[in-house]
Short mmCIF file of C-alpha atoms in Angstrom, two decimals:
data_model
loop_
_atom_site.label_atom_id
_atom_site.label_comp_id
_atom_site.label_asym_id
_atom_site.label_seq_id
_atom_site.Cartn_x
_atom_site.Cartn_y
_atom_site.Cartn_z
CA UNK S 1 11.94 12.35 9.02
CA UNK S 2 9.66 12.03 5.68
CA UNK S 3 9.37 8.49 4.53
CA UNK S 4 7.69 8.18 0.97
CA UNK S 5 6.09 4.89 1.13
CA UNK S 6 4.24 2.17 -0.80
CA UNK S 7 2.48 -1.13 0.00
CA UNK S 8 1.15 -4.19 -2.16
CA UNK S 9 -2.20 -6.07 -1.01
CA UNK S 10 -3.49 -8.82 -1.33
CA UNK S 11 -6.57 -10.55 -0.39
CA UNK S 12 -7.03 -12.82 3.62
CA UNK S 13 -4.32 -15.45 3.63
CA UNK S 14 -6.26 -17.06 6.10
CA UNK S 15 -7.30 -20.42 6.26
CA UNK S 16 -11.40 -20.92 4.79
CA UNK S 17 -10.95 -17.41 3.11
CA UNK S 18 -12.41 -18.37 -0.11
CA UNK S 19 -14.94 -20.22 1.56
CA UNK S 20 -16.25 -17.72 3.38
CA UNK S 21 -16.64 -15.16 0.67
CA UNK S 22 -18.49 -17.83 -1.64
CA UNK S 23 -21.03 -18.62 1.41
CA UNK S 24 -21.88 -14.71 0.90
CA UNK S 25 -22.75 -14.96 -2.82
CA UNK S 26 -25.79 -14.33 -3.95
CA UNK S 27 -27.76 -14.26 -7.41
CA UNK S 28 -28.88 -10.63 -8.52
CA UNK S 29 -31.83 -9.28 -7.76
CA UNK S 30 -33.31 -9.22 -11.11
CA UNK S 31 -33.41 -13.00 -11.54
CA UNK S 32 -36.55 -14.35 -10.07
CA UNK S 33 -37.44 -18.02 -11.54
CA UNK S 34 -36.25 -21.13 -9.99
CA UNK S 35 -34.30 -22.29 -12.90
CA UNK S 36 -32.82 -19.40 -13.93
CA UNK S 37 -31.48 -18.66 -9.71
CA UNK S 38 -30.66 -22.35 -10.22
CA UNK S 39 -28.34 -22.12 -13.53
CA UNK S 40 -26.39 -18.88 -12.50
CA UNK S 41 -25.38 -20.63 -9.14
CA UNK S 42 -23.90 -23.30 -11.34
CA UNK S 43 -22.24 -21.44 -13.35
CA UNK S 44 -21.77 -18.27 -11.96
CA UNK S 45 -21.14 -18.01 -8.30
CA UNK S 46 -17.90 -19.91 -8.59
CA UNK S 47 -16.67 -16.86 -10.92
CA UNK S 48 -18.41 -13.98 -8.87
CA UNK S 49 -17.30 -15.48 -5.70
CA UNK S 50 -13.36 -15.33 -6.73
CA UNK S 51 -14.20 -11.96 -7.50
CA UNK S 52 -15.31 -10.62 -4.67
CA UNK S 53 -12.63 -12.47 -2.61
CA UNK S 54 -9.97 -10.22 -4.81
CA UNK S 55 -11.60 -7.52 -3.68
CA UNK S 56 -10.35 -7.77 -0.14
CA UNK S 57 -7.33 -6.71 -1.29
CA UNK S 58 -8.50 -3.30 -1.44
CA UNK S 59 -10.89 -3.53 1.48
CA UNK S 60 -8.33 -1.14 3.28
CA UNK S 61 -6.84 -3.37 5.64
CA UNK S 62 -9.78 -5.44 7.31
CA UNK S 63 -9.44 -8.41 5.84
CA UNK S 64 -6.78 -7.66 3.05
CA UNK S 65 -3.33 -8.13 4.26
CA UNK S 66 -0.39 -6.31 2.88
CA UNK S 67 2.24 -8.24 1.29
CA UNK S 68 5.06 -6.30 0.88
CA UNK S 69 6.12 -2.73 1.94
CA UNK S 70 8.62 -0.19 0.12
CA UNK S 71 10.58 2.89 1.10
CA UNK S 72 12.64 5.70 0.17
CA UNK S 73 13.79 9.04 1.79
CA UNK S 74 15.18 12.35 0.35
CA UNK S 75 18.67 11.63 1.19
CA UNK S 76 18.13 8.34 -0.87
CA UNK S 77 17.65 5.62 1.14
CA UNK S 78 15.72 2.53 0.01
CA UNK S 79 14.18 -0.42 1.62
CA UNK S 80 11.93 -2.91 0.20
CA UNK S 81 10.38 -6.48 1.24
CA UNK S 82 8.16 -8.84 -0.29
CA UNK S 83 7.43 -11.60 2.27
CA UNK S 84 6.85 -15.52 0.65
CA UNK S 85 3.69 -17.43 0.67
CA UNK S 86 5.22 -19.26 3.68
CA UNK S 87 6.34 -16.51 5.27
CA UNK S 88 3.61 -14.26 7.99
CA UNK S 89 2.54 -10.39 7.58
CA UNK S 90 3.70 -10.18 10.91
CA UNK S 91 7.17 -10.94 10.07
CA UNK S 92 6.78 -8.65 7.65
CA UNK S 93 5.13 -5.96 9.55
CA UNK S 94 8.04 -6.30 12.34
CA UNK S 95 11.09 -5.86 9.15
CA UNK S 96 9.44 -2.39 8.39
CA UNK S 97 8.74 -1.53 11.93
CA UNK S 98 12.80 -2.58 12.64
CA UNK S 99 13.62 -0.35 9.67
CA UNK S 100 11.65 3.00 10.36
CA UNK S 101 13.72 2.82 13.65
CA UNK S 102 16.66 2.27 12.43
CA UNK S 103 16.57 4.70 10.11
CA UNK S 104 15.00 7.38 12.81
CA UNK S 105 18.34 6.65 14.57
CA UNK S 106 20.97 6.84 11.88
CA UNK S 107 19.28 10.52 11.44
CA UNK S 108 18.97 11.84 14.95
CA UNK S 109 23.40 10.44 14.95
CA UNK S 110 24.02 12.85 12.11
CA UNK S 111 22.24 15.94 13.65
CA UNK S 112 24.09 18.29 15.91
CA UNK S 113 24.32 17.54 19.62
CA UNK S 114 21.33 19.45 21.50
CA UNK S 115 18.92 19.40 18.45
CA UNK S 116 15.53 18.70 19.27
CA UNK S 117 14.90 15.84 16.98
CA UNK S 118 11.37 14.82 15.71
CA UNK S 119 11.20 11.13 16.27
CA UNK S 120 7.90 10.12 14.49
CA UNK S 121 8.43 9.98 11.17
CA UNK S 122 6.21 11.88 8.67
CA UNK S 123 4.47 9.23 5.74
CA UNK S 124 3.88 10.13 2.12
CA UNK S 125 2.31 8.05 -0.49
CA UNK S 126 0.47 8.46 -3.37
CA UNK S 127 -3.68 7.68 -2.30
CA UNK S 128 -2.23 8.13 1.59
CA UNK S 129 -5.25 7.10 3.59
CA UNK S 130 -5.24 3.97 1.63
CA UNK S 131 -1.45 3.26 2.52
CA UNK S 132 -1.63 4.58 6.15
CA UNK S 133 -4.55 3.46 7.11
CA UNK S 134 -3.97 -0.05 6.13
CA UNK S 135 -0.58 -0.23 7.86
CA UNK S 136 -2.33 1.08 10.88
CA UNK S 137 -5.08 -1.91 10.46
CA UNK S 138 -2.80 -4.40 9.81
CA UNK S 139 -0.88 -3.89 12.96
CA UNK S 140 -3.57 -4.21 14.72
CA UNK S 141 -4.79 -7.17 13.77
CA UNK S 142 -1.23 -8.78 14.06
CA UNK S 143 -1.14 -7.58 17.57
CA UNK S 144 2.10 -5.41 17.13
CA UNK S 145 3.18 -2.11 18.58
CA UNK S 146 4.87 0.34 16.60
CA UNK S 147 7.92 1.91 18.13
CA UNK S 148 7.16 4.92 15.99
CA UNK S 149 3.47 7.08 15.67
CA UNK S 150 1.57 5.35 13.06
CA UNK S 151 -1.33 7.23 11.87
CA UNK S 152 -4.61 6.01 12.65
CA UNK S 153 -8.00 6.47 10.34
CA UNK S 154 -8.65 9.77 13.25
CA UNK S 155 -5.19 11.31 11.46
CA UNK S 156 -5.24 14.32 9.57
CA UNK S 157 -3.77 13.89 6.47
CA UNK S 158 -1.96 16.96 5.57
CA UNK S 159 -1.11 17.54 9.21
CA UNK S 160 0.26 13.62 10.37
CA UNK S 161 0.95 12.38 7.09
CA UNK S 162 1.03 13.53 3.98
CA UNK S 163 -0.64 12.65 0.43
CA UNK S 164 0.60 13.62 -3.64
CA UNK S 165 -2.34 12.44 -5.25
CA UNK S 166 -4.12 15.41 -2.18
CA UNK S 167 -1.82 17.43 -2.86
CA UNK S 168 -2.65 17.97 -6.77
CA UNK S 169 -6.17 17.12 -7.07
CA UNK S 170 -7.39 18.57 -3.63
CA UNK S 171 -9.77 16.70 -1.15
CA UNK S 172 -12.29 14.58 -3.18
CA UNK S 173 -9.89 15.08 -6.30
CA UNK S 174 -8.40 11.63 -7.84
CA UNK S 175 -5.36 11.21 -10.03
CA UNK S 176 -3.82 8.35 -10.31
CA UNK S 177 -0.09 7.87 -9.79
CA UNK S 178 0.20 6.93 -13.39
CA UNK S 179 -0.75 9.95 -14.95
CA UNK S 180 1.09 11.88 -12.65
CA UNK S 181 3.78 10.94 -13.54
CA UNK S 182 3.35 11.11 -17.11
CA UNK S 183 2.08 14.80 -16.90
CA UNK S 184 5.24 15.67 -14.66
CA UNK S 185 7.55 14.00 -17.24
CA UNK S 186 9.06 11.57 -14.45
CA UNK S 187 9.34 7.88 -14.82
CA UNK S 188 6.25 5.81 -14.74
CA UNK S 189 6.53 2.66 -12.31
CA UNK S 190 4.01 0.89 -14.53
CA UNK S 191 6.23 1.17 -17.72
CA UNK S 192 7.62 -2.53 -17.30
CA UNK S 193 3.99 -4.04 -17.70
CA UNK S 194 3.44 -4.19 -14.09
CA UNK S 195 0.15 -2.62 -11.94
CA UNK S 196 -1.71 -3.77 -9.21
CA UNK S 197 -4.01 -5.42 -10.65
CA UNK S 198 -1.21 -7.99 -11.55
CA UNK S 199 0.00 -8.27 -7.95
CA UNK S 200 -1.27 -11.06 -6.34
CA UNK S 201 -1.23 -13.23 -9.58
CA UNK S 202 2.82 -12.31 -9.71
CA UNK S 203 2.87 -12.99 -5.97
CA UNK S 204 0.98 -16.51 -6.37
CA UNK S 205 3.32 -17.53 -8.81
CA UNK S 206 6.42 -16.57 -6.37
CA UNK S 207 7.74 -13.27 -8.20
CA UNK S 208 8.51 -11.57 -5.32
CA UNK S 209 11.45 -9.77 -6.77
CA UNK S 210 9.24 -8.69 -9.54
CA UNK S 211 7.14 -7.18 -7.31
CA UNK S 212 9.83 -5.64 -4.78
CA UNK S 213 11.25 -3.99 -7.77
CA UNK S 214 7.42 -2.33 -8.71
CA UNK S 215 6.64 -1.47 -5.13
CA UNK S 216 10.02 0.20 -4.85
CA UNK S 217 9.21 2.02 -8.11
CA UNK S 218 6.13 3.46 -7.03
CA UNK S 219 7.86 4.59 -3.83
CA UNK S 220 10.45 6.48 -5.13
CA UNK S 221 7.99 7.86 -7.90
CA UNK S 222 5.96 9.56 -5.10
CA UNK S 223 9.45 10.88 -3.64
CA UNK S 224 9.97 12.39 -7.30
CA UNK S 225 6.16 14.21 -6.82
CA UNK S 226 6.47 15.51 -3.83
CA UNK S 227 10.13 16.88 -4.17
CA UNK S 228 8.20 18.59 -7.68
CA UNK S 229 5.91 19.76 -5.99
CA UNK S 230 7.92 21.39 -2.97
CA UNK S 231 9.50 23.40 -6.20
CA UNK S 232 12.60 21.09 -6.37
CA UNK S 233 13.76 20.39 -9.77
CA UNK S 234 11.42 23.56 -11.33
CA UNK S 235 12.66 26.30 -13.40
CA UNK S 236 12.26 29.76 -12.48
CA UNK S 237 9.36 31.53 -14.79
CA UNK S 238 10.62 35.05 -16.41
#
């Protein structure tokens, strides 16, 4: 089964998070007095500090933890979750988990008796190895056990999962999902305002709908790619 799939980070929930990033920061290198060392710790630091903690959220799962988790298939089936402030990736992390399954299931029911079935499903995002990799992270750090195979950083991608943004600009190529979409004439998820770079700020101030209905976006927009690019949807040239 292909899954087309898109998460949203943020940076460690965890208690003494800031904390810990701000005990890291240091002045730069090309300040040398006392005084001046002195003044951009006092004014400064607090600023650089907040930075770098936003960072995590892109630190590819280590410390960043994913915050909610979208999904769509080529028959058309959608899922999306943003978990609350109160509520644990875990929980979150054991929804999708239930989901992949149960979706696994409903399409080994509708195939013929006798058919050899490929349980594991088959990831694509946009950026993959950020998306899979992070998922694969995450669960490990929450202690859980995916009922399905979850690529690891050692995956292939291409071969156990598969990538759109790879698949057009080629390894080392980038293009962002944006533009894509734009050149391909399908509907931009960041058309209502929204990118991630306005995630956690959304997610802080408890719009998690706003944010389910994004990360869905951008799921179903790398659905749109890769059917494109599998030739569905193209005219024939001549």
């Amino acid at each position: 089964m292909r899954i087309f799939i898109d998460i949203e980070t943020a940076p460690s929930q965890q208690a003494g998070a800031r904390e810990q990033v701000r005990a890291t920061i240091r002045p730069p290198a090309t300040l040398k007095k006392a005084e001046s060392l002195s003044a951009w710790m006092a004014t400064e630091a607090d600023g650089a500090a907040e930075i770098a903690y936003r960072k995590q959220a892109l630190d590819g799962g280590t410390f960043g933890e994913i915050i909610s988790i979208a999904m769509t298939t080529e028959c058309g089936k959608t899922w999306v979750k943003c978990r609350t402030q109160e509520q644990s990736e875990a929980l979150l992390l054991a929804d999708f988990g239930r989901e992949v399954v149960r979706w696994i299931d409903e399409s080994a029911a509708a195939v013929a008796d006798g058919f050899n079935y490929a349980s594991d499903p088959h990831f694509v995002a946009h950026n993959a190895t950020f998306d899979v990799y992070f998922l694969w992270r995450r669960h490990v750090v929450n202690g859980i056990r995916a009922a399905f195979k979850l690529p690891s950083p050692s995956a292939r991608v291409g071969r156990d999962f598969s990538c759109t943004m790879l698949e057009w600009a080629g390894f080392g190529g980038k293009v962002s999902l944006d533009s894509l979409c734009r050149a391909l004439s399908i509907e931009s998820p960041k058309d209502d305002g929204v990118d991630g770079s306005k995630v956690f700020d959304l997610w802080l101030a408890g719009e998690y709908e706003k944010i389910e209905q994004y990360n869905l976006k951008d799921a179903i927009a790398v659905g749109e790619i890769w059917n494109r690019m599998q030739g569905g949807g193209a005219a024939w040239a001549g």
